[in-house]
Short mmCIF file of C-alpha atoms and ligand atoms in Angstrom, two decimals:
data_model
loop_
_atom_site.label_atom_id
_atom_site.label_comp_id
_atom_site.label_asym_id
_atom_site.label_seq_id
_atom_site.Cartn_x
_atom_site.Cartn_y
_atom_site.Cartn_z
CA UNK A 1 0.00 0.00 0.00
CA UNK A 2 1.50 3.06 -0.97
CA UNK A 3 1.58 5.68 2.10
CA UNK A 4 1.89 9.35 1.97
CA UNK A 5 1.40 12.99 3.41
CA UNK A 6 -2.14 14.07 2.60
CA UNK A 7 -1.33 17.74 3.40
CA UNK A 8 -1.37 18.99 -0.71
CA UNK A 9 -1.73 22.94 -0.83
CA UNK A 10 -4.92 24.33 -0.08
CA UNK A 11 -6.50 25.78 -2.63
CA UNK A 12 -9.51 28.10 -2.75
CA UNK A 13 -13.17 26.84 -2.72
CA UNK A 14 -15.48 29.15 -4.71
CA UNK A 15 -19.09 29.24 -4.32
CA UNK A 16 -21.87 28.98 -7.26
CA UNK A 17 -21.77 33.25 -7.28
CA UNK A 18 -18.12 33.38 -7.85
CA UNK A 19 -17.13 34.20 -3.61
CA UNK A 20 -14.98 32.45 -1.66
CA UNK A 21 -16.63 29.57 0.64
CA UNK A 22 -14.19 27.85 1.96
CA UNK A 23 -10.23 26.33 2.06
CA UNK A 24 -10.07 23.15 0.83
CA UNK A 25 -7.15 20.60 0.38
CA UNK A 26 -7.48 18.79 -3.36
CA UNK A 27 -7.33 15.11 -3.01
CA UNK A 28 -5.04 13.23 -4.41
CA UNK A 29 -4.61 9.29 -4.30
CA UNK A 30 -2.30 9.03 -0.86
CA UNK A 31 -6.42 11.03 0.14
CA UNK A 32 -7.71 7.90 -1.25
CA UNK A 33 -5.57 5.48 0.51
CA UNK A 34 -6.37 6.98 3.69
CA UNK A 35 -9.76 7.39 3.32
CA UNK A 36 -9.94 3.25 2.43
CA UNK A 37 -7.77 2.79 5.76
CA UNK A 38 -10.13 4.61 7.73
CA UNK A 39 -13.24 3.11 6.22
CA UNK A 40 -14.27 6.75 4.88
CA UNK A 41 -16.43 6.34 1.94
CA UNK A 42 -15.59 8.43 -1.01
CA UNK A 43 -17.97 10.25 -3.21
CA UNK A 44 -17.56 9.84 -6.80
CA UNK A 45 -20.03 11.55 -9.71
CA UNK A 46 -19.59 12.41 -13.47
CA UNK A 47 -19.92 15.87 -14.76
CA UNK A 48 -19.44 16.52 -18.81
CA UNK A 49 -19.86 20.51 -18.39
CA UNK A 50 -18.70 23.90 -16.49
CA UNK A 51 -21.89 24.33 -14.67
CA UNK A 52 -22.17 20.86 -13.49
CA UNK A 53 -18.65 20.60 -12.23
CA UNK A 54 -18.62 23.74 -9.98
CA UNK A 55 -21.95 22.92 -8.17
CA UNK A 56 -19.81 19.36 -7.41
CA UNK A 57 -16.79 21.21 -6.36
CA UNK A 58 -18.71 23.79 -4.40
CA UNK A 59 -20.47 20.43 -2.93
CA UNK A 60 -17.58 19.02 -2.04
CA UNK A 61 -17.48 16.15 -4.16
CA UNK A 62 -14.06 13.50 -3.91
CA UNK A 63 -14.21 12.64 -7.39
CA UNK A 64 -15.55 13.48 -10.83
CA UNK A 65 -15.60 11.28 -13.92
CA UNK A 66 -15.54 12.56 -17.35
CA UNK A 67 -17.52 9.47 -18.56
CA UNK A 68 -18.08 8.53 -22.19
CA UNK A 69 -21.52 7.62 -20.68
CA UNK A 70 -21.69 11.15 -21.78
CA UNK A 71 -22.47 9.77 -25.60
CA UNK A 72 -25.73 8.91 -24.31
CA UNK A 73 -26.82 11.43 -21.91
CA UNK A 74 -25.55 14.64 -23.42
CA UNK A 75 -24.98 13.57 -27.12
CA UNK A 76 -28.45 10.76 -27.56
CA UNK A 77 -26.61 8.36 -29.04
CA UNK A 78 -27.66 4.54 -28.17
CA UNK A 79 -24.78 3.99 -26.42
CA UNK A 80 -20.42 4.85 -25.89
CA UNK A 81 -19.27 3.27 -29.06
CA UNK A 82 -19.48 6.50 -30.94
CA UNK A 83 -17.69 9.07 -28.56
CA UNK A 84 -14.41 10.10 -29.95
CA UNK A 85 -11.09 11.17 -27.94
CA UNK A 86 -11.63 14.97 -29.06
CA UNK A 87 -15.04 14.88 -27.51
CA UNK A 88 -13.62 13.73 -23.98
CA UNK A 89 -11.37 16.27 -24.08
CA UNK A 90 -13.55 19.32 -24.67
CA UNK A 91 -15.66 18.49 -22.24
CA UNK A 92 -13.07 17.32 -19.79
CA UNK A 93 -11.47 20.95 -20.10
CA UNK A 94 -14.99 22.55 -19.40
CA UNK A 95 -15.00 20.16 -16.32
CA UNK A 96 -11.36 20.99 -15.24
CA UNK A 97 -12.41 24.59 -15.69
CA UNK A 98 -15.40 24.40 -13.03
CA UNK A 99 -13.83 21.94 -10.86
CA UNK A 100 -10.21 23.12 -10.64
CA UNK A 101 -9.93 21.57 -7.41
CA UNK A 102 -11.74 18.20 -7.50
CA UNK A 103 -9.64 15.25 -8.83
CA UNK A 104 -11.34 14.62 -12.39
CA UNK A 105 -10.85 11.23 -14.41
CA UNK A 106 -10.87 11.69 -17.92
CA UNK A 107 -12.63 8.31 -19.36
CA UNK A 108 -10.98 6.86 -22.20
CA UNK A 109 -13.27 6.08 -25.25
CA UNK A 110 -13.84 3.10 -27.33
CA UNK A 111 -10.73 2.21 -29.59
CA UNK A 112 -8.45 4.90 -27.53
CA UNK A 113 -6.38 2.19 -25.84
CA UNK A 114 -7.48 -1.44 -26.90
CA UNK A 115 -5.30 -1.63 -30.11
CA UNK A 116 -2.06 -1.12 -28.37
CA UNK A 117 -0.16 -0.06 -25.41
CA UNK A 118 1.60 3.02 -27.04
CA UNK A 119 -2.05 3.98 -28.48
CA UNK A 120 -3.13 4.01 -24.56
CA UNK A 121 -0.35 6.07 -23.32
CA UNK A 122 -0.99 8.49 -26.31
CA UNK A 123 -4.45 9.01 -25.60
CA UNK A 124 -4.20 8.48 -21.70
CA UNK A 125 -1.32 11.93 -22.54
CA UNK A 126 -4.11 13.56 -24.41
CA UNK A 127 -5.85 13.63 -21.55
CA UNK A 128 -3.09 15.05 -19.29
CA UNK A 129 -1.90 17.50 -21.71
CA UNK A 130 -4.99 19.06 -23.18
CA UNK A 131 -7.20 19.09 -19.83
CA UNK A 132 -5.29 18.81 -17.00
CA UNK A 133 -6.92 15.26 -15.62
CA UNK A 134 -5.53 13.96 -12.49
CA UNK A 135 -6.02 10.14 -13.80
CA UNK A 136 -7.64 8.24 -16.61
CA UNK A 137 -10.05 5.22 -16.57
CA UNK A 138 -10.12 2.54 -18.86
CA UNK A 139 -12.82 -0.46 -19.08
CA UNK A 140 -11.34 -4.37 -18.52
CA UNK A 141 -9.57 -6.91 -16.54
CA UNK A 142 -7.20 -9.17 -17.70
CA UNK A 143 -7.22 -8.44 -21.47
CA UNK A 144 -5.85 -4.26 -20.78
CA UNK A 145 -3.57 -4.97 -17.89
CA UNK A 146 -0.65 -4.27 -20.26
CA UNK A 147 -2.08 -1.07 -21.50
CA UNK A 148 -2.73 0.09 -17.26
CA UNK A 149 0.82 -1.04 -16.77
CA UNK A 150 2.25 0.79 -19.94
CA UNK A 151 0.19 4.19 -18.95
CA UNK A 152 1.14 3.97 -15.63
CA UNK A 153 5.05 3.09 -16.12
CA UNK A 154 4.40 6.34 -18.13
CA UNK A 155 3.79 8.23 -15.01
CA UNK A 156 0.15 8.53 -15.04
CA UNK A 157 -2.64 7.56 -12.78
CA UNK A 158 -5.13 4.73 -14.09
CA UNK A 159 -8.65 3.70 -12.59
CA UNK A 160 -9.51 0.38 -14.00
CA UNK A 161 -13.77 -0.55 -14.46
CA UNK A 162 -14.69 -4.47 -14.54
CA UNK A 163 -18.00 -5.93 -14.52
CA UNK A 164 -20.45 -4.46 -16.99
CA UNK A 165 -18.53 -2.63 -19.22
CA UNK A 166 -20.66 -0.51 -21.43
CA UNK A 167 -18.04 -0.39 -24.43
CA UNK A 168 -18.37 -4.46 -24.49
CA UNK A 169 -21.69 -4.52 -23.73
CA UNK A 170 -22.04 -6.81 -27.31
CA UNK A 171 -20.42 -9.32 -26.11
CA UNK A 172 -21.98 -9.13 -22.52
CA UNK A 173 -25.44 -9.65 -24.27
CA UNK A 174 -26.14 -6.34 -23.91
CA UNK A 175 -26.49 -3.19 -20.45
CA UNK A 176 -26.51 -6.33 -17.95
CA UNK A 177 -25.55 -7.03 -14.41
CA UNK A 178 -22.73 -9.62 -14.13
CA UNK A 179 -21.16 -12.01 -11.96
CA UNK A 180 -24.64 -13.71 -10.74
CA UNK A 181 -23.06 -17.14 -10.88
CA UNK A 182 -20.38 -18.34 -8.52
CA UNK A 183 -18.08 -19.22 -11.97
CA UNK A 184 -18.43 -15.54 -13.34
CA UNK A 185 -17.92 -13.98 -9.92
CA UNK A 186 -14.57 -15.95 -9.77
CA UNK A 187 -13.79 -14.71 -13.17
CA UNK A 188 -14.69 -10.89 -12.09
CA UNK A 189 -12.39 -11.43 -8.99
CA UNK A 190 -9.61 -12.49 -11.09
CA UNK A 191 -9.85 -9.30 -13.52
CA UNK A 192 -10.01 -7.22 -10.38
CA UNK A 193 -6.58 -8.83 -9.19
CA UNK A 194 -5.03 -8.17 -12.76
CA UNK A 195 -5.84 -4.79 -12.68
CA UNK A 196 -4.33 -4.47 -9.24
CA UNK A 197 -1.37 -6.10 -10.11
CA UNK A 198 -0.87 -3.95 -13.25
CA UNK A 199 -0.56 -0.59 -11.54
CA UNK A 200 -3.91 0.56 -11.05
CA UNK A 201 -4.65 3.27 -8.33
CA UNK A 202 -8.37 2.33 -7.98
CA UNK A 203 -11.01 0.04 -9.35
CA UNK A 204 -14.62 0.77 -10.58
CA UNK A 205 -17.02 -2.32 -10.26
CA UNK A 206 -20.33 -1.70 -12.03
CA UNK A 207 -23.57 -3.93 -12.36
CA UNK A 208 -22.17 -6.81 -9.85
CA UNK A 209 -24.14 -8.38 -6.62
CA UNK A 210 -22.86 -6.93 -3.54
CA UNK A 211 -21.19 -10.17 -2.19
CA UNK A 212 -18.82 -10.07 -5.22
CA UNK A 213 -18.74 -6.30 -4.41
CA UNK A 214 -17.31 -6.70 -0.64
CA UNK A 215 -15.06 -10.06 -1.76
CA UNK A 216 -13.23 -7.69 -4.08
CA UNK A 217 -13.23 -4.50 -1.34
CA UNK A 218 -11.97 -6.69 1.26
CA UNK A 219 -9.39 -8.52 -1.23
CA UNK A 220 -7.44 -5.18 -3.04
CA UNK A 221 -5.39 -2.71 -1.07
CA UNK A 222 -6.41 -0.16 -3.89
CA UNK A 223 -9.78 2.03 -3.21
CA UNK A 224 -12.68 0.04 -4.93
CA UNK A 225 -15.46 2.22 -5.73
CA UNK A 226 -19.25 0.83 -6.93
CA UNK A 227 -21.64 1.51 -9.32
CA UNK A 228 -24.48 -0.86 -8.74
CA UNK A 229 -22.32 -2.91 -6.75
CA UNK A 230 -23.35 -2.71 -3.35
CA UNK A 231 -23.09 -1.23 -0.17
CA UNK A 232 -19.60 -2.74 0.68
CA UNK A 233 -17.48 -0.80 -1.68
CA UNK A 234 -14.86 1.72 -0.30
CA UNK A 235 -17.19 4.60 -2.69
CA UNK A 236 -19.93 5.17 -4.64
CA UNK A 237 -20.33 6.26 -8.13
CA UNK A 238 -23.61 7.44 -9.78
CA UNK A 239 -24.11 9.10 -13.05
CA UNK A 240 -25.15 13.07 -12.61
CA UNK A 241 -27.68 12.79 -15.33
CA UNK A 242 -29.84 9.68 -13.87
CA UNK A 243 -29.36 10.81 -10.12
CA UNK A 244 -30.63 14.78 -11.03
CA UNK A 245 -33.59 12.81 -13.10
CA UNK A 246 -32.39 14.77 -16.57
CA UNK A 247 -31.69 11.65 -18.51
CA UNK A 248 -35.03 9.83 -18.75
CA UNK A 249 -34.47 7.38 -21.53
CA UNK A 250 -33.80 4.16 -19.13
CA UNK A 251 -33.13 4.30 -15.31
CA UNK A 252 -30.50 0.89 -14.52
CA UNK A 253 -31.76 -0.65 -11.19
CA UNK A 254 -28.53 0.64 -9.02
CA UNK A 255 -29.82 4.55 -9.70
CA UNK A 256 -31.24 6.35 -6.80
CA UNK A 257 -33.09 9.68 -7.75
CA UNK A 258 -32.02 12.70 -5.70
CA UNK A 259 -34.19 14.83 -8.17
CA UNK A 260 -36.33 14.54 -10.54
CA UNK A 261 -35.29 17.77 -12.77
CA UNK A 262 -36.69 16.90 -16.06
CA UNK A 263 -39.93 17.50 -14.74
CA UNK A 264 -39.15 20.92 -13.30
CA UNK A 265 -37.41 21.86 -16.60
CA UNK A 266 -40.55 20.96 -19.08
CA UNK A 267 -42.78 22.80 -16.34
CA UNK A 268 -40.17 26.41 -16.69
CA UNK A 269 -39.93 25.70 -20.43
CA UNK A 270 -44.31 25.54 -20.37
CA UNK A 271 -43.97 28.80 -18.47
CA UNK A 272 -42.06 30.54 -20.03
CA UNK A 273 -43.37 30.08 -23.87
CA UNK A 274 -46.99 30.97 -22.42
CA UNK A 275 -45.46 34.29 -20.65
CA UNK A 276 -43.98 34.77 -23.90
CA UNK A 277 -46.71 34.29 -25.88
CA UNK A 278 -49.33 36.13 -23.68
CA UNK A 279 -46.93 39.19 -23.54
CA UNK A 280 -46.46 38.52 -19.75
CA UNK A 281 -42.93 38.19 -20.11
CA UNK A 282 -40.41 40.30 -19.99
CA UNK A 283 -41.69 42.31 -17.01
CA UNK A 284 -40.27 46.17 -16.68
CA UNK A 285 -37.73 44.76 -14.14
CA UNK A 286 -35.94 43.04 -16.83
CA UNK A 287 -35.81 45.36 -19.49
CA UNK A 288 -33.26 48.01 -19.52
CA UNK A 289 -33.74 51.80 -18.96
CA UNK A 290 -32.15 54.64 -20.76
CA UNK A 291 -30.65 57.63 -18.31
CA UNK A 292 -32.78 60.52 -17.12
CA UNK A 293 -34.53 62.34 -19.71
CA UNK A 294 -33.02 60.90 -22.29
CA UNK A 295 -36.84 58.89 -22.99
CA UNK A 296 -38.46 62.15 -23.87
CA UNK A 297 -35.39 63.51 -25.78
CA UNK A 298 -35.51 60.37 -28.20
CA UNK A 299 -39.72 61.27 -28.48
CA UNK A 300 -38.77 64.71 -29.85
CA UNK A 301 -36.05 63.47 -31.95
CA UNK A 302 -38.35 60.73 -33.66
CA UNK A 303 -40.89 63.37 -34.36
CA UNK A 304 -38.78 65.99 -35.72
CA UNK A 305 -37.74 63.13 -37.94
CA UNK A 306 -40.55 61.65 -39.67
O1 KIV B 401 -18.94 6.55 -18.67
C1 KIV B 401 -19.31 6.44 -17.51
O2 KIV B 401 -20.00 7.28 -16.93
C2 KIV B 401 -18.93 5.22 -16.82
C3 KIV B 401 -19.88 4.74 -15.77
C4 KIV B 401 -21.05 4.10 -16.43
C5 KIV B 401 -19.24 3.79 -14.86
O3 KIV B 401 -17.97 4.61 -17.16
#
């Protein structure tokens, strides 16, 4: 287990209006460590924009991931396949811009690392150099361990994902929970090992029954964080979009709703086109005013005119 001083430099916590809140220290992975050690449970979201990101920071989240889940819930498409490497990084610069002092994971797309190691450390350096990531994450067990071990001998921080892995959801049989038989739960355990063993900081288990999820928390020294698998994991991850109750198109089992903001937004939208329409909006309190006596000056003007 690697040890270390948690005491980074305290940076500045803004606030939603732009004011200072608060000192905070930015985690880093010796934060992570600890925070397994002590059985503190770390809080883990995505965020694909500006907006998003500082309400997390300003929140206090420990961890933001720049998912590709983001080709679904920002972009519509069906599912990850699609989402290209310049698409991460434009929206993992907007998340690095609103988050400055969260630790963001960029999430690298289909074909950015599975072809070759040097294609992974190229892409897992686009990341680093065009958006300022802390770490990347990559989806597999076994099969990528050289790619985790080449990015990482590079320097860089990896977070591995087993279980269901959206990118190889074809050959899953589709957006399924795994590991329900004793065989495939071996199998899962295995990949998690791998991925230990090739470097990786932390682990992401998603879609996997919570016995497999506590075997694997119990078994790894590195921070193993859940999505949809279980209570026992050292932290939780949950996607911004399905927990806010924006992204409406399916809801997995393992999604709690804090909000339910797609609701709210149709209602404003409603509101807003009939204040439009009726002439009720905009109000005199948000329309500009010109400076004193300057109204009745522009009166005379127009009539001398026409
Ligand atoms: O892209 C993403 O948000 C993810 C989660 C589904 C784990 O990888």
């Amino acid at each position: 287990m690697l040890t270390g001083d948690d005491t980074v430099c305290q940076n500045v916590r803004m606030s939603i209006q732009g004011g200072i809140v608060g000192k905070m220290a930015k985690k880093n992975i010796f934060s992570f460590y600890q925070m397994k050690e002590k059985g503190e449970k770390i809080t883990y979201l995505t965020a694909y924009d500006f907006p998003t990101a500082r309400m997390a920071e300003v929140a206090g989240l420990d961890m933001l991931l720049v998912g590709d889940s983001l080709g679904m819930v920002v972009y519509g498409y069906e599912g990850t396949l699609p989402v290209t490497m310049d698409q991460m990084i434009v929206h993992s610069q907007a998340v690095r811009r609103g988050a400055p002092n969260t630790f963001v994971i960029g999430d690298m797309p289909f074909l950015s690392y599975q072809q070759s190691v040097t294609e992974a450390i190229e892409s897992a350096g686009r990341f680093h150099k065009e958006a300022g990531v802390d770490a990347v994450k990559l989806e597999g067990g076994r099969r990528v361990a050289a790619q985790i071990r080449g990015i990482v001998e590079s320097g860089m921080l990896v977070m591995g994902h087993i279980g269901l892995t959206p990118q190889s959801s074809a050959q899953l049989g589709g957006f399924k929970a795994q590991a329900n038989t004793a065989e495939a739960a071996m199998e899962i355990i295995a990949d998690a090992r791998a991925v230990e063993e090739a470097g990786a900081f932390a682990i992401l288990l998603e879609a996997i029954p919570p016995e497999v999820g506590k075997v694997i928390t119990e078994t790894l020294k590195i921070p193993v964080l859940g999505i949809g698998a279980g209570p026992h994991c050292d932290g939780q991850l949950l996607i911004v979009s399905d927990m806010l109750g924006i992204f409406e198109a399916f809801t997995p089992k393992f999604v709690k709703k804090y909000a339910s903001l797609a609701g709210e937004i149709v209602t404003a939208f409603q509101e807003y086109i009939n204040e439009v329409r009726s002439g009720k909006f905009p109000e005199e309190q948000y329309c500009y005013k010109m400076k004193a006596g300057e109204a009745e000056k522009f009166r005379e003007l127009l009539s001398k005119s026409s």
